Amino acid sequence: MTPRRWLIAILFVGIISLTAYGLLKRGYAQLGGTGDGVYTFEQVVNDQIARPVFMVEPNDGSGCHFLVQQSGVIWVVFEGAIEPEPFLDIQDLVNDTANEQGLLGMALHPDYPNTPYFYLNYTDVNDDTNIVRYEVSANDLEKADPTTRTEILTITQPARNHNGGMLEFGPDGYLYIALGDGGGAGDPQENGQNPDTLLGTILRIDVDNPVNGLPYGIPADNPFADGVDGAPEVFAWGLRNPWRFSFDTTTGDLYIADVGQNQWEEVDYLPADDWSVLNFGWDAFEASAVFEGSPNGDVLMPVAEYDHNQGCSVTGGYVYHGTELPDLQGTYFYGDYCSGIVWTLSKDGNGDWVNEVFLDTDYNISSFAVDLEGELYLIDHGGQILKLVAVNP
Ligand SMILES: [Ca+2]
Ligand SMILES: [Ca+2]
């Protein structure tokens, strides 16, 4: 071939390779969003770690954030850099072999650091879920004391997927813990509709008032506090794999993103003033679509759902209550791990839900996060930590 033909051939192969890479990376058509040209997610941490899954800012006056790495390390982020020494390294206790395993969640005690406790949700070397408590060091706010590990709950996991992972204190001071249905396709053990099991639920426990030799107490208004028709720890059930939940810090309303089977991803909503139905439907329903069998009582249907043309695995976020982006006040954000789409969800003047594409990003959204001021962050599983900002502030 002539040099000119060689050049054309090389260009052709290059274009095909780039196209193939783009399809592999995304596999989804790019969508326009309400935030296009107005808002963007801006990288705010210069260093990167592999597989970050969460971030939280302690109210300790330090200006640091704790960044949770799925392999079992918690890093200290300060002024856009990751400190060389970790806050805590429990990689020897954590098994993150499968995609949905690892150190998955971290919650600071509401009175932290005066009450020096923080709580972790991770899968251990036996593939089981561990809910544990650690303390920050008495003399160093950037170092946890690894000798303070205290077991709160251990939950046997029948399979390696659907481990849930979130844990967070509610506005009532109780610790809420998300657990998936135990894994396997189609909830083979039927845990979702069985509130006697801790799988497929959000638990609600009182870690400040332990009773009966357990490391926690049961809030008197839990739906099965007496243990008759369900496990006392269970708060909500009928969940498949709740991947991130959060409370609206103003209203106390609860938002749960529940990862679907093969077709539908959903966002569930529980108003703070109505807990009459706490069954979210799986596996009688996948989102609002009939899946199999009959529900165990009334079901609360999702307030938003999307099919697998727009993603493959929902990641719940937060209701924005920051000050830097006033037009977004009171808006709930969530996204999809695979497509990178970020949606907003809010109520219109008639009280009807409005669900809109906000930005179609290229990130593998493993989580969202908020800081002490209520500003919103996106955690990219690929390593970037980004903050939602105005394009032209
Ligand atoms: Ca089933
Ligand atoms: Ca559901």
CSV table of N, CA and C and ligand atoms in Angstrom, one decimal, residues 185-190 283 291-292, ligand 1:
chain,number,residue,atom,x,y,z
A,185,ALA,N,-30.5,-14.9,42.0
A,185,ALA,CA,-31.5,-14.2,41.2
A,185,ALA,C,-32.9,-14.6,41.7
A,186,GLY,N,-33.8,-13.6,41.6
A,186,GLY,CA,-35.2,-13.8,41.9
A,186,GLY,C,-35.5,-14.2,43.4
A,187,ASP,N,-34.6,-13.7,44.3
A,187,ASP,CA,-34.8,-13.9,45.7
A,187,ASP,C,-35.2,-15.4,46.0
A,188,PRO,N,-34.3,-16.4,45.8
A,188,PRO,CA,-34.6,-17.8,45.9
A,188,PRO,C,-35.1,-18.2,47.2
A,189,GLN,N,-34.7,-17.5,48.3
A,189,GLN,CA,-35.1,-17.9,49.6
A,189,GLN,C,-36.4,-17.2,50.1
A,190,GLU,N,-36.9,-16.3,49.2
A,190,GLU,CA,-38.1,-15.5,49.5
A,190,GLU,C,-37.9,-14.7,50.8
A,283,ASP,N,-40.2,-9.8,46.5
A,283,ASP,CA,-40.1,-10.0,45.1
A,283,ASP,C,-41.4,-10.3,44.5
A,291,PHE,N,-43.6,-9.3,39.7
A,291,PHE,CA,-42.4,-10.2,39.5
A,291,PHE,C,-42.9,-11.7,39.8
A,292,GLU,N,-43.1,-12.0,41.0
A,292,GLU,CA,-43.6,-13.4,41.3
A,292,GLU,C,-44.3,-13.5,42.6
B,1,CA,CA,-38.4,-15.7,44.6
